Short mmCIF file of C-alpha atoms in Angstrom, two decimals:
data_model
loop_
_atom_site.label_atom_id
_atom_site.label_comp_id
_atom_site.label_asym_id
_atom_site.label_seq_id
_atom_site.Cartn_x
_atom_site.Cartn_y
_atom_site.Cartn_z
CA MET A 1 24.71 9.35 -44.79
CA THR A 2 24.69 11.80 -47.68
CA THR A 3 21.65 13.82 -48.71
CA THR A 4 21.21 11.56 -51.76
CA ASP A 5 21.39 8.43 -49.58
CA ARG A 6 18.82 9.82 -47.18
CA THR A 7 16.47 10.70 -50.02
CA LEU A 8 16.73 7.23 -51.56
CA HIS A 9 16.24 5.64 -48.15
CA ARG A 10 13.12 7.69 -47.54
CA GLN A 11 11.74 6.94 -51.00
CA ALA A 12 12.26 3.21 -50.41
CA ALA A 13 10.30 3.43 -47.17
CA LEU A 14 7.51 5.41 -48.78
CA THR A 15 7.26 2.87 -51.60
CA ALA A 16 6.91 0.06 -49.08
CA GLY A 17 4.17 1.72 -47.06
CA ARG A 18 1.39 4.27 -47.19
CA PRO A 19 1.54 7.97 -46.45
CA ALA A 20 0.56 8.80 -42.91
CA PRO A 21 -3.08 9.76 -42.40
CA HIS A 22 -3.87 13.41 -41.93
CA VAL A 23 -4.36 14.40 -38.30
CA PRO A 24 -6.32 17.66 -38.26
CA PRO A 25 -5.60 20.33 -35.66
CA ARG A 26 -7.63 20.12 -32.49
CA GLN A 27 -11.05 21.72 -32.81
CA LYS A 28 -11.47 22.22 -29.07
CA LEU A 29 -9.61 21.82 -25.81
CA ALA A 30 -9.68 18.41 -24.16
CA HIS A 31 -11.63 17.70 -21.02
CA ILE A 32 -9.60 18.02 -17.80
CA ILE A 33 -9.96 15.00 -15.52
CA LYS A 34 -9.80 15.91 -11.84
CA GLY A 35 -8.96 12.63 -10.13
CA ASP A 36 -8.54 8.86 -10.10
CA ASP A 37 -12.21 7.90 -9.79
CA GLU A 38 -13.20 10.07 -12.75
CA ALA A 39 -10.41 8.53 -14.84
CA ILE A 40 -11.69 4.99 -14.15
CA THR A 41 -15.28 5.98 -14.90
CA ILE A 42 -14.37 7.56 -18.25
CA ALA A 43 -12.13 4.61 -19.18
CA LYS A 44 -15.04 2.20 -18.66
CA GLU A 45 -17.32 4.35 -20.82
CA LEU A 46 -14.78 4.51 -23.64
CA ALA A 47 -14.02 0.79 -23.40
CA ARG A 48 -17.64 -0.03 -24.18
CA GLU A 49 -17.43 2.14 -27.29
CA PHE A 50 -14.07 0.81 -28.44
CA ALA A 51 -15.01 -2.85 -27.99
CA ALA A 52 -17.89 -2.56 -30.44
CA GLY A 53 -15.66 -2.10 -33.49
CA ALA A 54 -12.46 -3.81 -32.35
CA ALA A 55 -12.82 -6.97 -34.46
CA GLU A 56 -13.73 -5.04 -37.60
CA ARG A 57 -10.87 -2.56 -37.20
CA ASP A 58 -8.43 -5.44 -36.76
CA ARG A 59 -9.79 -7.39 -39.72
CA GLU A 60 -9.64 -4.39 -42.06
CA ARG A 61 -6.50 -2.96 -40.48
CA ARG A 62 -8.40 0.30 -40.13
CA LEU A 63 -6.54 2.83 -38.03
CA PRO A 64 -8.65 4.05 -35.08
CA LEU A 65 -8.36 7.75 -35.90
CA ALA A 66 -11.77 8.73 -34.56
CA GLU A 67 -11.35 6.51 -31.50
CA ILE A 68 -7.97 8.02 -30.63
CA GLU A 69 -9.39 11.52 -30.95
CA ARG A 70 -12.21 10.53 -28.61
CA PHE A 71 -9.66 8.95 -26.27
CA SER A 72 -7.44 12.02 -25.93
CA GLN A 73 -10.33 14.50 -25.90
CA SER A 74 -11.75 12.60 -22.91
CA GLY A 75 -8.80 13.83 -20.86
CA LEU A 76 -7.31 10.39 -20.27
CA TRP A 77 -4.08 11.22 -22.11
CA ALA A 78 -3.34 13.99 -19.60
CA ILE A 79 -4.00 12.16 -16.33
CA THR A 80 -0.32 11.88 -15.39
CA VAL A 81 0.43 15.60 -15.73
CA PRO A 82 1.49 16.84 -12.27
CA LYS A 83 -1.07 18.74 -10.23
CA GLN A 84 1.10 21.84 -10.01
CA TYR A 85 0.76 22.15 -13.80
CA GLY A 86 -2.99 21.60 -13.85
CA GLY A 87 -3.17 17.81 -14.24
CA ALA A 88 -4.77 15.09 -12.14
CA GLU A 89 -1.44 13.37 -11.32
CA ILE A 90 -3.27 10.08 -10.88
CA SER A 91 -1.63 7.12 -9.15
CA ALA A 92 0.25 4.37 -10.96
CA VAL A 93 -2.47 2.02 -9.71
CA THR A 94 -5.06 4.04 -11.61
CA LEU A 95 -2.93 4.47 -14.73
CA ALA A 96 -2.43 0.70 -14.91
CA GLU A 97 -6.13 0.04 -14.39
CA VAL A 98 -7.15 2.59 -17.05
CA THR A 99 -4.76 0.92 -19.49
CA ALA A 100 -6.07 -2.55 -18.68
CA ILE A 101 -9.68 -1.46 -19.07
CA ILE A 102 -9.05 -0.01 -22.54
CA SER A 103 -6.82 -2.94 -23.58
CA ALA A 104 -9.51 -5.46 -22.68
CA ALA A 105 -11.70 -3.72 -25.25
CA ASP A 106 -8.99 -3.24 -27.90
CA GLY A 107 -5.36 -4.16 -27.28
CA SER A 108 -4.11 -1.86 -30.02
CA ILE A 109 -5.84 1.22 -28.66
CA GLY A 110 -4.67 0.30 -25.16
CA GLN A 111 -1.03 0.31 -26.27
CA ILE A 112 -1.04 3.46 -28.40
CA PRO A 113 -0.68 6.03 -25.55
CA GLN A 114 2.06 4.07 -23.72
CA ASN A 115 4.89 6.11 -25.17
CA HIS A 116 2.89 9.30 -24.74
CA PHE A 117 2.78 8.65 -20.99
CA TYR A 118 6.46 7.70 -21.03
CA MET A 119 7.39 11.03 -22.53
CA VAL A 120 5.19 12.99 -20.12
CA GLU A 121 7.04 11.21 -17.31
CA ALA A 122 10.41 11.99 -18.92
CA LEU A 123 9.46 15.66 -18.91
CA ARG A 124 8.52 15.44 -15.24
CA LEU A 125 11.86 13.89 -14.35
CA ALA A 126 14.26 15.69 -16.69
CA GLY A 127 12.59 18.70 -18.29
CA ILE A 128 13.47 22.25 -17.36
CA GLU A 129 10.71 24.41 -15.93
CA GLU A 130 9.93 26.17 -19.20
CA GLN A 131 9.68 22.85 -21.07
CA LYS A 132 7.32 21.44 -18.45
CA LYS A 133 5.02 24.44 -18.58
CA HIS A 134 4.91 24.42 -22.38
CA TYR A 135 4.51 20.72 -23.11
CA PHE A 136 2.33 19.83 -20.12
CA GLN A 137 -0.09 22.54 -21.21
CA ARG A 138 -0.19 21.17 -24.74
CA VAL A 139 -0.94 17.71 -23.37
CA LEU A 140 -3.70 19.12 -21.16
CA ASP A 141 -5.12 20.91 -24.20
CA GLY A 142 -5.33 17.58 -26.04
CA ASP A 143 -2.11 17.24 -28.03
CA ARG A 144 -0.81 13.70 -28.39
CA LEU A 145 2.85 12.66 -28.27
CA GLY A 146 4.03 9.90 -30.59
CA ASN A 147 7.27 8.00 -30.25
CA ALA A 148 10.17 7.65 -32.64
CA PHE A 149 12.46 5.54 -30.49
CA THR A 150 13.58 2.20 -31.87
CA GLU A 151 15.65 1.64 -34.99
CA ILE A 152 16.17 -1.46 -37.10
CA GLY A 153 19.51 -2.51 -38.53
CA THR A 154 21.46 -1.73 -35.36
CA LYS A 155 23.17 -4.28 -33.09
CA THR A 156 20.53 -3.95 -30.35
CA PRO A 157 17.20 -2.11 -30.09
CA VAL A 158 18.82 0.55 -27.91
CA ASP A 159 21.62 1.44 -30.32
CA TYR A 160 20.83 4.72 -32.04
CA LYS A 161 22.15 6.16 -35.28
CA THR A 162 19.65 9.01 -35.29
CA HIS A 163 21.52 12.15 -34.26
CA PHE A 164 21.50 15.92 -34.30
CA ALA A 165 24.41 18.31 -34.84
CA GLU A 166 25.05 21.94 -35.69
CA ARG A 167 25.65 22.72 -39.33
CA GLU A 168 25.81 26.17 -40.89
CA GLY A 169 24.40 27.73 -37.74
CA LYS A 170 21.43 25.33 -37.56
CA LEU A 171 20.77 22.35 -35.28
CA LEU A 172 19.72 19.54 -37.65
CA LEU A 173 18.28 16.10 -36.85
CA ASN A 174 18.72 13.10 -39.16
CA GLY A 175 17.79 9.43 -38.93
CA GLN A 176 15.11 6.80 -39.38
CA LYS A 177 12.92 4.98 -36.85
CA PHE A 178 10.65 1.94 -36.82
CA TYR A 179 8.13 0.52 -34.29
CA SER A 180 6.94 4.13 -33.85
CA THR A 181 3.73 3.32 -31.99
CA GLY A 182 1.37 6.26 -31.78
CA SER A 183 3.26 8.46 -34.23
CA LEU A 184 0.58 8.32 -36.94
CA PHE A 185 -1.95 9.77 -34.49
CA ALA A 186 0.37 12.32 -32.87
CA HIS A 187 0.56 16.10 -32.92
CA ILE A 188 4.14 15.99 -31.61
CA ILE A 189 6.72 13.36 -32.57
CA VAL A 190 9.29 12.61 -29.88
CA ALA A 191 12.52 11.15 -31.23
CA VAL A 192 15.34 9.46 -29.35
CA ALA A 193 18.58 10.86 -30.76
CA LYS A 194 22.19 11.28 -29.84
CA GLY A 195 23.58 14.78 -29.57
CA PRO A 196 27.05 16.02 -30.47
CA ASP A 197 28.31 14.72 -27.09
CA GLU A 198 26.86 11.23 -27.84
CA ARG A 199 24.39 11.45 -24.96
CA VAL A 200 20.91 10.03 -25.60
CA ASN A 201 18.16 12.65 -25.71
CA ILE A 202 14.51 12.89 -26.57
CA VAL A 203 13.55 15.61 -29.02
CA PHE A 204 10.01 17.07 -29.28
CA ILE A 205 9.13 17.91 -32.88
CA ASP A 206 5.86 19.29 -34.21
CA ARG A 207 4.34 16.95 -36.77
CA SER A 208 4.30 19.58 -39.52
CA THR A 209 8.03 20.32 -39.29
CA PRO A 210 9.73 20.15 -42.71
CA GLY A 211 11.89 17.07 -43.18
CA LEU A 212 9.80 14.89 -40.85
CA ASN A 213 7.98 12.08 -42.65
CA LEU A 214 5.62 9.41 -41.32
CA ILE A 215 5.01 6.16 -43.19
CA ASP A 216 2.21 3.74 -42.44
CA ASP A 217 4.11 0.49 -43.11
CA TRP A 218 3.34 -1.58 -40.00
CA THR A 219 2.40 -5.10 -41.19
CA SER A 220 2.59 -7.27 -38.06
CA PHE A 221 -0.03 -10.02 -37.62
CA GLY A 222 -0.93 -8.56 -34.22
CA GLN A 223 -1.55 -5.10 -32.75
CA ARG A 224 -2.37 -4.33 -36.36
CA THR A 225 -3.92 -0.91 -35.78
CA THR A 226 -1.26 0.66 -33.56
CA GLY A 227 0.28 2.42 -36.58
CA SER A 228 3.76 1.37 -35.45
CA GLY A 229 5.55 2.21 -38.67
CA THR A 230 8.46 4.28 -39.90
CA VAL A 231 9.47 7.86 -39.15
CA THR A 232 12.26 9.58 -41.07
CA PHE A 233 14.14 12.79 -40.28
CA ASP A 234 15.95 14.56 -43.11
CA ASP A 235 17.71 17.70 -41.89
CA VAL A 236 14.91 18.50 -39.45
CA GLU A 237 15.69 21.83 -37.84
CA ILE A 238 15.33 21.83 -34.05
CA THR A 239 16.19 24.11 -31.13
CA PRO A 240 17.76 23.33 -27.73
CA PHE A 241 14.35 24.02 -26.13
CA GLN A 242 13.00 20.88 -27.83
CA VAL A 243 15.71 18.63 -26.35
CA VAL A 244 15.46 16.72 -23.04
CA ASP A 245 18.32 14.61 -21.66
CA GLN A 246 16.82 11.12 -21.44
CA GLN A 247 20.07 9.44 -20.46
CA GLY A 248 20.14 11.30 -17.18
CA VAL A 249 16.94 9.74 -15.87
CA PHE A 250 18.65 6.33 -15.81
CA GLU A 251 21.94 7.55 -14.37
CA ARG A 252 20.22 8.10 -11.02
CA PRO A 253 17.47 6.11 -9.30
CA THR A 254 14.18 7.16 -10.88
CA THR A 255 10.94 5.31 -11.59
CA MET A 256 11.24 5.85 -15.34
CA GLY A 257 11.77 2.14 -16.08
CA PRO A 258 8.99 0.61 -13.96
CA PHE A 259 6.66 3.45 -14.98
CA ALA A 260 7.14 2.57 -18.65
CA GLN A 261 6.81 -1.13 -17.98
CA ILE A 262 3.67 -1.09 -15.84
CA ILE A 263 1.76 0.29 -18.81
CA HIS A 264 2.99 -2.59 -20.98
CA ALA A 265 2.08 -5.03 -18.22
CA ALA A 266 -1.40 -3.54 -18.05
CA VAL A 267 -1.87 -4.05 -21.80
CA GLN A 268 -1.19 -7.77 -21.33
CA VAL A 269 -3.47 -8.03 -18.29
CA GLY A 270 -6.18 -6.20 -20.22
CA ILE A 271 -5.90 -8.55 -23.19
CA ALA A 272 -6.19 -11.49 -20.77
CA ARG A 273 -9.35 -10.00 -19.26
CA GLY A 274 -10.82 -9.42 -22.70
CA ALA A 275 -10.04 -12.97 -23.83
CA LEU A 276 -11.62 -14.46 -20.70
CA ALA A 277 -14.76 -12.35 -21.13
CA GLU A 278 -15.02 -13.38 -24.80
CA THR A 279 -14.55 -17.04 -23.82
CA VAL A 280 -17.45 -16.93 -21.39
CA SER A 281 -19.66 -15.06 -23.86
CA TYR A 282 -18.85 -17.28 -26.83
CA VAL A 283 -19.04 -20.60 -24.99
CA ARG A 284 -22.36 -19.67 -23.42
CA ALA A 285 -23.79 -18.67 -26.81
CA HIS A 286 -22.25 -21.08 -29.31
CA ALA A 287 -20.16 -23.97 -27.94
CA ARG A 288 -21.67 -27.40 -28.55
CA PRO A 289 -21.28 -30.35 -26.18
CA PHE A 290 -18.87 -33.16 -26.97
CA PHE A 291 -20.85 -36.08 -28.41
CA GLU A 292 -19.74 -38.50 -25.65
CA LEU A 293 -21.53 -36.40 -23.05
CA ASP A 294 -25.24 -36.54 -22.30
CA ILE A 295 -25.70 -32.79 -21.78
CA GLU A 296 -27.66 -30.06 -23.53
CA HIS A 297 -25.11 -27.26 -23.69
CA GLY A 298 -21.37 -26.85 -24.26
CA TYR A 299 -21.02 -24.79 -21.11
CA GLU A 300 -22.02 -27.83 -19.07
CA ASP A 301 -18.92 -29.76 -20.19
CA PRO A 302 -16.87 -30.45 -17.01
CA HIS A 303 -13.57 -29.99 -18.84
CA THR A 304 -14.71 -26.62 -20.18
CA ILE A 305 -15.84 -25.57 -16.71
CA HIS A 306 -12.45 -26.56 -15.29
CA SER A 307 -10.53 -24.68 -17.98
CA VAL A 308 -12.53 -21.49 -17.51
CA GLY A 309 -12.00 -21.73 -13.76
CA ASP A 310 -8.27 -22.17 -14.23
CA VAL A 311 -7.99 -19.17 -16.56
CA ALA A 312 -10.14 -17.03 -14.26
CA ILE A 313 -7.86 -17.74 -11.30
CA ARG A 314 -4.78 -16.77 -13.30
CA VAL A 315 -6.37 -13.60 -14.67
CA HIS A 316 -7.41 -12.55 -11.17
CA ALA A 317 -3.88 -13.26 -9.91
CA ALA A 318 -2.52 -11.00 -12.65
CA ASP A 319 -5.06 -8.34 -11.64
CA ALA A 320 -3.83 -8.51 -8.04
CA LEU A 321 -0.17 -8.30 -9.08
CA LEU A 322 -0.93 -5.31 -11.30
CA ALA A 323 -2.52 -3.41 -8.42
CA ARG A 324 0.34 -4.44 -6.09
CA ALA A 325 2.94 -3.25 -8.60
CA GLY A 326 1.13 0.06 -8.90
CA ARG A 327 1.19 0.59 -5.13
CA ILE A 328 4.91 -0.21 -4.91
CA LEU A 329 5.60 2.08 -7.88
CA ASP A 330 3.66 4.90 -6.20
CA GLU A 331 5.79 4.46 -3.08
CA ALA A 332 8.98 4.63 -5.17
CA THR A 333 7.73 7.72 -7.01
CA ALA A 334 7.15 9.47 -3.69
CA SER A 335 10.57 8.45 -2.34
CA PRO A 336 12.95 7.38 -5.13
CA ASN A 337 16.20 5.71 -4.11
CA GLU A 338 18.10 2.61 -5.16
CA LYS A 339 16.04 0.26 -2.98
CA THR A 340 12.57 1.64 -3.68
CA VAL A 341 13.17 1.91 -7.43
CA ALA A 342 14.55 -1.64 -7.55
CA ALA A 343 11.53 -2.92 -5.61
CA ALA A 344 9.21 -1.19 -8.07
CA SER A 345 11.07 -2.62 -11.07
CA ILE A 346 10.83 -6.15 -9.67
CA ALA A 347 7.14 -5.82 -8.75
CA VAL A 348 6.34 -4.57 -12.25
CA ALA A 349 8.48 -7.32 -13.80
CA GLU A 350 6.48 -9.91 -11.87
CA VAL A 351 3.14 -8.77 -13.26
CA LYS A 352 4.63 -8.32 -16.72
CA ALA A 353 5.84 -11.94 -16.65
CA LEU A 354 2.60 -13.42 -15.35
CA GLY A 355 0.36 -11.14 -17.37
CA THR A 356 2.14 -12.04 -20.60
CA GLU A 357 1.72 -15.77 -19.98
CA VAL A 358 -1.90 -15.44 -18.87
CA ALA A 359 -2.84 -13.34 -21.91
CA GLN A 360 -1.55 -16.04 -24.23
CA LEU A 361 -3.18 -18.82 -22.21
CA ALA A 362 -6.55 -17.05 -22.06
CA SER A 363 -6.53 -16.25 -25.76
CA THR A 364 -5.57 -19.83 -26.65
CA LYS A 365 -8.31 -21.27 -24.45
CA LEU A 366 -10.81 -18.94 -26.12
CA ILE A 367 -10.28 -20.76 -29.43
CA GLU A 368 -9.91 -24.22 -27.88
CA LEU A 369 -13.14 -24.03 -25.89
CA GLY A 370 -15.01 -22.16 -28.62
CA GLY A 371 -14.45 -24.98 -31.10
CA ALA A 372 -13.89 -24.95 -34.84
CA ARG A 373 -16.47 -22.26 -35.59
CA SER A 374 -14.67 -19.81 -33.30
CA THR A 375 -11.84 -19.61 -35.84
CA LEU A 376 -14.06 -18.01 -38.48
CA GLU A 377 -12.81 -14.64 -39.64
CA SER A 378 -16.17 -13.04 -39.00
CA TYR A 379 -15.76 -13.45 -35.23
CA GLY A 380 -12.19 -12.14 -35.14
CA LEU A 381 -11.47 -14.02 -31.92
CA ASP A 382 -7.92 -14.83 -32.98
CA ARG A 383 -7.00 -11.16 -32.49
CA PHE A 384 -6.59 -11.69 -28.75
CA TRP A 385 -3.81 -14.25 -29.22
CA ARG A 386 -2.19 -12.30 -32.07
CA ASN A 387 -2.23 -9.11 -30.04
CA ALA A 388 -0.91 -10.76 -26.89
CA ARG A 389 1.88 -12.55 -28.74
CA THR A 390 2.93 -9.50 -30.75
CA HIS A 391 2.90 -7.08 -27.83
CA SER A 392 4.87 -9.53 -25.66
CA LEU A 393 7.86 -9.11 -27.98
CA HIS A 394 8.37 -5.53 -26.86
CA ASP A 395 10.86 -6.87 -24.30
CA PRO A 396 11.51 -10.55 -23.51
CA VAL A 397 9.78 -12.07 -20.50
CA ARG A 398 12.69 -14.48 -20.02
CA TRP A 399 14.75 -11.56 -18.81
CA LYS A 400 12.03 -10.62 -16.33
CA TYR A 401 12.44 -14.03 -14.70
CA HIS A 402 16.22 -13.58 -14.68
CA HIS A 403 16.10 -10.25 -12.87
CA ILE A 404 13.37 -11.39 -10.48
CA GLY A 405 15.28 -14.54 -9.54
CA ASN A 406 18.58 -12.68 -9.19
CA PHE A 407 16.90 -10.12 -6.93
CA TYR A 408 15.34 -12.64 -4.52
CA LEU A 409 18.12 -15.23 -4.59
CA ASN A 410 21.23 -13.05 -4.68
CA GLY A 411 20.03 -9.61 -3.67
CA THR A 412 21.12 -8.21 -7.05
CA LEU A 413 19.33 -5.00 -7.94
CA PRO A 414 17.96 -4.89 -11.50
CA PRO A 415 19.59 -2.54 -14.03
CA ARG A 416 18.06 0.85 -14.66
CA HIS A 417 16.64 1.17 -18.18
CA GLY A 418 13.27 1.41 -19.89
CA ALA A 419 12.65 -2.34 -20.14
CA ILE A 420 12.69 -3.27 -16.45
#
């Protein structure tokens, strides 16, 4: 692509969207969380705050800038930093539960740090010592990492045209990304790009770097406030220190894939929890009885009681699978090999499959049992279904069932990549 082509491409994107919001430099260092119990306690406190404005933010498509600052300043964005670098190094069980707690309050906010955690894990697995010390400290201080991974217009979502190469003595990065969840809120943009040898890398780029542009053009009907828009790179100058070999973490047995996926699974389980809680609250407060019944309240309807019981069982089953997947993932992290990593991938795939279905069921039942008035825009109850359905498209559940069935029936180990 020529310089003129890149400029026109960028201008077209800017015309279609809005300039990225300004993210001011940190005013203070983030809190340092010491362990798993503290992480859960803080997540519950934040969830109560985030739930209060979730419907309004979704309705107005108002980006949660203040909420994300509160989120990262709480220390929760640094809980996976290894202990030897000053972090809490919490368990996968706790990370999944923290994500589910926040996602029950607001599915968009729950998803935003997923790629941040992914990139912290990539550093742990593939970074050199100097990179780990530098970037882990920035994360502990409160800096947020935003992704620039997926591209549109390629054959598959994992085909990458974004690349870097040496030109006139400089290492320059060029390309365009979409679905860049978290980038609008980030201090550091992390791009997936091919190097001169065609290997896939991740590149850490400070937000203020010349040639890097963020566009707020995410218009999905769900997860509306994740800021998952476009990032463009026009001759962005980088150094080898900013580059980490991502391809290598999938060429050997590592927990990179199931680690990434358990966070997505937790978002779905969290949305299911939130939808069930809203169903109980709304039905108790507003649902009217069917006129054929001689009862005083909608919550006395036997069919409603049965439906709530059915959803509750399925949500609790998803909860149990999420905790189980976390335990198996922790075992694989402690002792990674082909068998333990495969077991972790399958366990996470199981909860991702069930959690995705339960989130959509619970959010559908919320509207069904709430009745016609529950569809009013002022309540914003439809956001649970829209969020669950949109987030589920990150990677298809049908392929979870395929790999799970192939594993148990034929003993076939799942592939190693970021979507299993």
